[in-house]
Short mmCIF file of C-alpha atoms in Angstrom, two decimals:
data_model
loop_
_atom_site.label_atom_id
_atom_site.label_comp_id
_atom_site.label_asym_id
_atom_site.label_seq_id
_atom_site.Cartn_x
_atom_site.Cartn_y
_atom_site.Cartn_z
CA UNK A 93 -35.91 -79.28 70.80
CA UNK A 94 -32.57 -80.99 69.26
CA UNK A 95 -32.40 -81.11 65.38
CA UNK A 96 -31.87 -83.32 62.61
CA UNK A 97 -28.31 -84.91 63.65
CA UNK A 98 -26.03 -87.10 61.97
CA UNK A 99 -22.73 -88.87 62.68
CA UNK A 100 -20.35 -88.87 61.61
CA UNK A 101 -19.65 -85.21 60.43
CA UNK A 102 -16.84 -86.38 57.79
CA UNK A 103 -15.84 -89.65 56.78
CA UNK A 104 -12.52 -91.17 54.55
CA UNK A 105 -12.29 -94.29 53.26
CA UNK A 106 -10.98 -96.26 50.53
CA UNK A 107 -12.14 -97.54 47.54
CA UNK A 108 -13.75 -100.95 48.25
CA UNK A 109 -14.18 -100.21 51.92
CA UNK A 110 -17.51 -100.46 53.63
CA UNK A 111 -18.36 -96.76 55.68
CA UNK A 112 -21.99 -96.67 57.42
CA UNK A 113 -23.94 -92.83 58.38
CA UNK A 114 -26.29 -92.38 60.84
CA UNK A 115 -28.89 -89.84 60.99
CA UNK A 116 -31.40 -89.25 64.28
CA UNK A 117 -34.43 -86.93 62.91
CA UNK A 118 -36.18 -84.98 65.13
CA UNK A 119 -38.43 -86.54 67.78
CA UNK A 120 -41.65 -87.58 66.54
CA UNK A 121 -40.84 -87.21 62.64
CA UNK A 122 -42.40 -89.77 61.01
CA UNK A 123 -40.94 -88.84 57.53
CA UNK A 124 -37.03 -89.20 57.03
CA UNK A 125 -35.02 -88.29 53.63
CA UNK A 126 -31.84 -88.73 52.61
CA UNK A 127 -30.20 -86.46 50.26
CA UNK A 128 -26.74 -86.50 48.80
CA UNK A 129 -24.54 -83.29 46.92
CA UNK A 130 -21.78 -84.76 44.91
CA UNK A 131 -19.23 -81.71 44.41
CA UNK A 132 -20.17 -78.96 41.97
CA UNK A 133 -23.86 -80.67 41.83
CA UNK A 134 -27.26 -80.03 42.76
CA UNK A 135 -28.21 -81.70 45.99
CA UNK A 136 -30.21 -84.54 44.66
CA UNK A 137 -33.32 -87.39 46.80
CA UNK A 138 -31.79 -90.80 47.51
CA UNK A 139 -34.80 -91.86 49.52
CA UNK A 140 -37.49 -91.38 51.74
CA UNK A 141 -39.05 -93.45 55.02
CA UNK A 142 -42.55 -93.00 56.70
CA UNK A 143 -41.81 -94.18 59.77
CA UNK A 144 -39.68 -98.12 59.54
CA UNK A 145 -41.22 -98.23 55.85
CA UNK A 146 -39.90 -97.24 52.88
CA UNK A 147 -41.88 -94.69 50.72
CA UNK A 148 -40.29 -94.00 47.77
CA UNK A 149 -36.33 -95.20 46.90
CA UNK A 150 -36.57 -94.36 43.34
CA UNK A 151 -32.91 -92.24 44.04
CA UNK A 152 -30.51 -94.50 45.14
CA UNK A 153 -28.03 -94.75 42.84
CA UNK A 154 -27.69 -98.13 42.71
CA UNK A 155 -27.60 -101.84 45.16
CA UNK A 156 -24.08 -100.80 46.78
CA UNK A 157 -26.29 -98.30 48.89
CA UNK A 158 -28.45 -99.76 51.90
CA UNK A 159 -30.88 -97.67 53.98
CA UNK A 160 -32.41 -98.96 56.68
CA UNK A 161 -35.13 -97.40 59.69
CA UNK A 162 -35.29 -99.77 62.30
CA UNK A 163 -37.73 -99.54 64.60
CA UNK A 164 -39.24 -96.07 63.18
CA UNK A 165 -36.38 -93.94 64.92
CA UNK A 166 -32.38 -93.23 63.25
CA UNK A 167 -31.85 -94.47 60.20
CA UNK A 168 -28.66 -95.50 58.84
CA UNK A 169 -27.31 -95.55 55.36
CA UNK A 170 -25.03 -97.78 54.19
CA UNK A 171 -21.97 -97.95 51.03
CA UNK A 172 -20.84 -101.43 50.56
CA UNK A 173 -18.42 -101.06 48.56
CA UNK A 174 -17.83 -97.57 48.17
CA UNK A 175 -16.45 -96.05 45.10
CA UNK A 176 -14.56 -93.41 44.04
CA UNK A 177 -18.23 -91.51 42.90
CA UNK A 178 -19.92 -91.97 46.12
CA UNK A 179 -17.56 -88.98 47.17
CA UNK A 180 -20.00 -86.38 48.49
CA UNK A 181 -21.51 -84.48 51.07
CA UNK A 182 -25.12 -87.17 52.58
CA UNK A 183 -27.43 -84.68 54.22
CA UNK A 184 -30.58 -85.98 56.60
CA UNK A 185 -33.75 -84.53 56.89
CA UNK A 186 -36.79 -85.27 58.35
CA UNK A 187 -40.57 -83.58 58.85
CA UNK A 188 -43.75 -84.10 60.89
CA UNK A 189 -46.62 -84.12 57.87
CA UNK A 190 -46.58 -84.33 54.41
CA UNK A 191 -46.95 -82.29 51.39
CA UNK A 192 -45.45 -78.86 52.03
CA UNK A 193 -44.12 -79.67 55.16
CA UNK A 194 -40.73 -78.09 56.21
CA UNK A 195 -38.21 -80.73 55.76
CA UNK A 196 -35.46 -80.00 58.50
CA UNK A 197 -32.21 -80.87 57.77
CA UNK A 198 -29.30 -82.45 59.45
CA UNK A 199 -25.46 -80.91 58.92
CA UNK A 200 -24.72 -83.65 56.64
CA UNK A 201 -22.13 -86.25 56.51
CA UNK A 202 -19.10 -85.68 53.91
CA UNK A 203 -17.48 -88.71 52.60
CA UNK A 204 -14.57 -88.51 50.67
CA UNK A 205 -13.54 -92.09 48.72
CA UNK A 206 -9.56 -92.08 48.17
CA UNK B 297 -40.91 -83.57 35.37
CA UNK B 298 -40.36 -81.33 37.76
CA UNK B 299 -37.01 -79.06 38.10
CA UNK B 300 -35.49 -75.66 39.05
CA UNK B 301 -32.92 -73.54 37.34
CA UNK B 302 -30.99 -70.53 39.95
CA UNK B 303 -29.56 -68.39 37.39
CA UNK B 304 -26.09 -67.29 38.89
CA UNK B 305 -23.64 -69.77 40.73
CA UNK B 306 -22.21 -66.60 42.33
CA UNK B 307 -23.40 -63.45 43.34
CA UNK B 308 -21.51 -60.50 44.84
CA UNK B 309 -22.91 -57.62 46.56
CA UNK B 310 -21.65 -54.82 48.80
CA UNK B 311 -22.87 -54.37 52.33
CA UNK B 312 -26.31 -52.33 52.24
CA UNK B 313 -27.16 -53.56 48.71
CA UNK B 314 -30.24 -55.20 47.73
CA UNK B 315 -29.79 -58.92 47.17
CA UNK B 316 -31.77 -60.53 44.27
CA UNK B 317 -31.11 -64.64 43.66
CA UNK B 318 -33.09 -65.54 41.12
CA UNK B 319 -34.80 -69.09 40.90
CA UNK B 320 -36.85 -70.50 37.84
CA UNK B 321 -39.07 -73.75 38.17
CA UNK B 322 -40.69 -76.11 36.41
CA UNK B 323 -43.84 -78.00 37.14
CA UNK B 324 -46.82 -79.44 35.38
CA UNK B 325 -49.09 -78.98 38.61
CA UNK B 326 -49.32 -76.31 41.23
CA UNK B 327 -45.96 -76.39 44.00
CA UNK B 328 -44.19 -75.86 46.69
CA UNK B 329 -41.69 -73.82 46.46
CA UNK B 330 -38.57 -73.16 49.29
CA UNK B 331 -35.76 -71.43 49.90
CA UNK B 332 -33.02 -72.42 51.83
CA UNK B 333 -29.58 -70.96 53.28
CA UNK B 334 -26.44 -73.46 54.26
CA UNK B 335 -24.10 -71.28 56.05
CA UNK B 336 -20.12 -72.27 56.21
CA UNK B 337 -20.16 -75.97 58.23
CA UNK B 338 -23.61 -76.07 58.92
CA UNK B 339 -26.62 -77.85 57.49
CA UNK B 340 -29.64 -76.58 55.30
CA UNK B 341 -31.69 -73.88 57.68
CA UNK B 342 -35.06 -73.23 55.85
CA UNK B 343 -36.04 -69.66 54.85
CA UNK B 344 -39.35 -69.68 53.17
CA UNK B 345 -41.80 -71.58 51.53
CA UNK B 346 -44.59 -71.07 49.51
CA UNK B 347 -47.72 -73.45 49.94
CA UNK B 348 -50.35 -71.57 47.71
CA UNK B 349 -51.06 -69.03 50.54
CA UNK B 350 -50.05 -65.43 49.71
CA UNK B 351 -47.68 -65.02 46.82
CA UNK B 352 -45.63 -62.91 48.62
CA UNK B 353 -43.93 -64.46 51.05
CA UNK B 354 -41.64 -63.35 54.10
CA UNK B 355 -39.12 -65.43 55.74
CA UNK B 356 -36.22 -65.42 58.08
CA UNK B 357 -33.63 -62.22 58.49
CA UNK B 358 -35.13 -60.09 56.52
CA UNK B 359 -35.32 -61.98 53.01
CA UNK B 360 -38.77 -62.74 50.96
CA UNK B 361 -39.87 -64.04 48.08
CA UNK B 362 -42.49 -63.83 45.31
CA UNK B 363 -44.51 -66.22 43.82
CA UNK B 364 -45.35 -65.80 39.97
CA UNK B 365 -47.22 -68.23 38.14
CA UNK B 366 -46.56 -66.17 34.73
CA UNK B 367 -42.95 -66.40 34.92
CA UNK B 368 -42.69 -69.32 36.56
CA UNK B 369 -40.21 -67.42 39.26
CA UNK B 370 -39.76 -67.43 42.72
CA UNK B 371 -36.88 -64.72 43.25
CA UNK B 372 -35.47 -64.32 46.72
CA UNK B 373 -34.92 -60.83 47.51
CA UNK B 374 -33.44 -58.62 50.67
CA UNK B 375 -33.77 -54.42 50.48
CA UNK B 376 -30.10 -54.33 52.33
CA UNK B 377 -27.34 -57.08 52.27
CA UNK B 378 -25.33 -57.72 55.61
CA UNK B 379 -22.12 -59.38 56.26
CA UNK B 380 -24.04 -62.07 58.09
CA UNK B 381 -25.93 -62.88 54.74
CA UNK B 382 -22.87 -64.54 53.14
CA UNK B 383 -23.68 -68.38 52.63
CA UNK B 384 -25.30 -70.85 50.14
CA UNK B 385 -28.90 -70.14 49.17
CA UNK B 386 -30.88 -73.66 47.41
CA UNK B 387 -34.37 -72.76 45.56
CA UNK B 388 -36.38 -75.89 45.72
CA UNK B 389 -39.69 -77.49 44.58
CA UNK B 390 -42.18 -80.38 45.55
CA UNK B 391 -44.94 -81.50 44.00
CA UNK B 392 -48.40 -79.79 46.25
CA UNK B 393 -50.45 -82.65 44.74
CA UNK B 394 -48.16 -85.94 46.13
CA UNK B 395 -47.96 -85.76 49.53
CA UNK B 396 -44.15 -86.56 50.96
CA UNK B 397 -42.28 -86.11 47.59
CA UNK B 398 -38.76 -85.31 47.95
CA UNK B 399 -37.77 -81.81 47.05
CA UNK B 400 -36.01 -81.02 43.82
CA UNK B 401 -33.13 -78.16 44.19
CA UNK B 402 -31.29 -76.35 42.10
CA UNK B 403 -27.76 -75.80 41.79
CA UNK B 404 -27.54 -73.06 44.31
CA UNK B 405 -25.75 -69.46 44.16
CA UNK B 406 -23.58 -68.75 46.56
CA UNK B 407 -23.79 -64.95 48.09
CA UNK B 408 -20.83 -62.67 48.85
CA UNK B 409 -21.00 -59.82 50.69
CA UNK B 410 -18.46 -56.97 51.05
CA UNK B 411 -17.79 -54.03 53.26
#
């Protein structure tokens, strides 16, 4: 069974620039998170999906960050326009159930803003 | 509001030692509680969790931990450190009465080993 995987596995861009991640959970997860570490941080929630919906967003920093789940399947997260701050490691994880369900995670994404 | 406190950004053993990383939390209502291990260029690989099951609980390679209400602990242990066990442990909670919450991690210690 393939893991959590995400694309792509480092990412530089400029201030201002728009950079997209992608994250494919494991097959028949309905529940996807997204996490983020900024350096010398604790890895912190951005947000979570149940299936194409949105459960609970209450972590994204703030509108320059777009996460969508089309169709129930990847999910993609997206910095328009990135700043300096957004500089960070963006990990993926997904489960099958609820509540104390293992959350599997994906080897993360690290963006670096210049 | 819930959060966890791992006492130690870096810990340093020697090969054959017992490894302790110690992880406080702190919840109004019972948890979840996980450990996990990032080793060098890879992603978070779970190893434990307790679900309100046995307090003591056993996970991958060789490491456990033990649940204790009292102290509000959940301390990761391992009788005899290897090489291999170098890496990035995370202690983390979620809430066992909202189903789907997101977990909450602390900062994490990271664990060298030496020969």
């Amino acid at each position: 069974e393939a893991g959590v995987t995400q694309f792509p596995s480092h990412s530089v861009i400029e201030k201002g620039q728009t950079v997209t991640l992608r994250c494919d959970p494991i097959s028949g997860h309905d529940n996807l998170y997204w996490y983020r570490r900024v350096m010398g941080k604790e890895i912190k929630f951005l947000l979570h999906f149940v299936k194409e919906s949105k459960q609970d967003e209450s972590g994204m920093p703030n509108n320059r960050f777009l996460a969508e789940r089309t169709g129930g399947t990847y999910s993609t997260l997206k910095v328009q326009p990135a700043e300096l701050e957004d500089s960070g490691v963006y990990f993926c994880a997904s489960s099958q159930a609820l509540g104390g369900s293992t959350q599997y995670f994906g080897p993360g994404t690290r963006l670096t803003v210049l | 509001a819930q959060s966890v406190t791992q006492l130690g950004s870096h810990v340093s053993v020697s090969e054959g030692a017992l490894v302790l990383l110690r992880c406080n939390y702190s919840s109004s209502v019972p948890p979840y509680l996980f450990w996990y291990v990032q080793y060098p260029n890879q992603g978070l690989q779970l190893l434990l969790k307790y679900t309100s099951a046995a307090t003591l609980v056993k996970g991958i390679n060789g490491f456990e931990a033990e649940f204790k209400k009292s102290e509000t602990s959940f301390h990761l242990t391992k009788p005899s450190a290897h090489m291999s066990d170098a890496a990035e442990y995370f202690c983390a909670v979620s809430d066992f009465n909202q189903a789907g919450t997101a977990l909450i991690f602390g900062k994490g210690t990271t664990l060298s080993v030496s020969s």
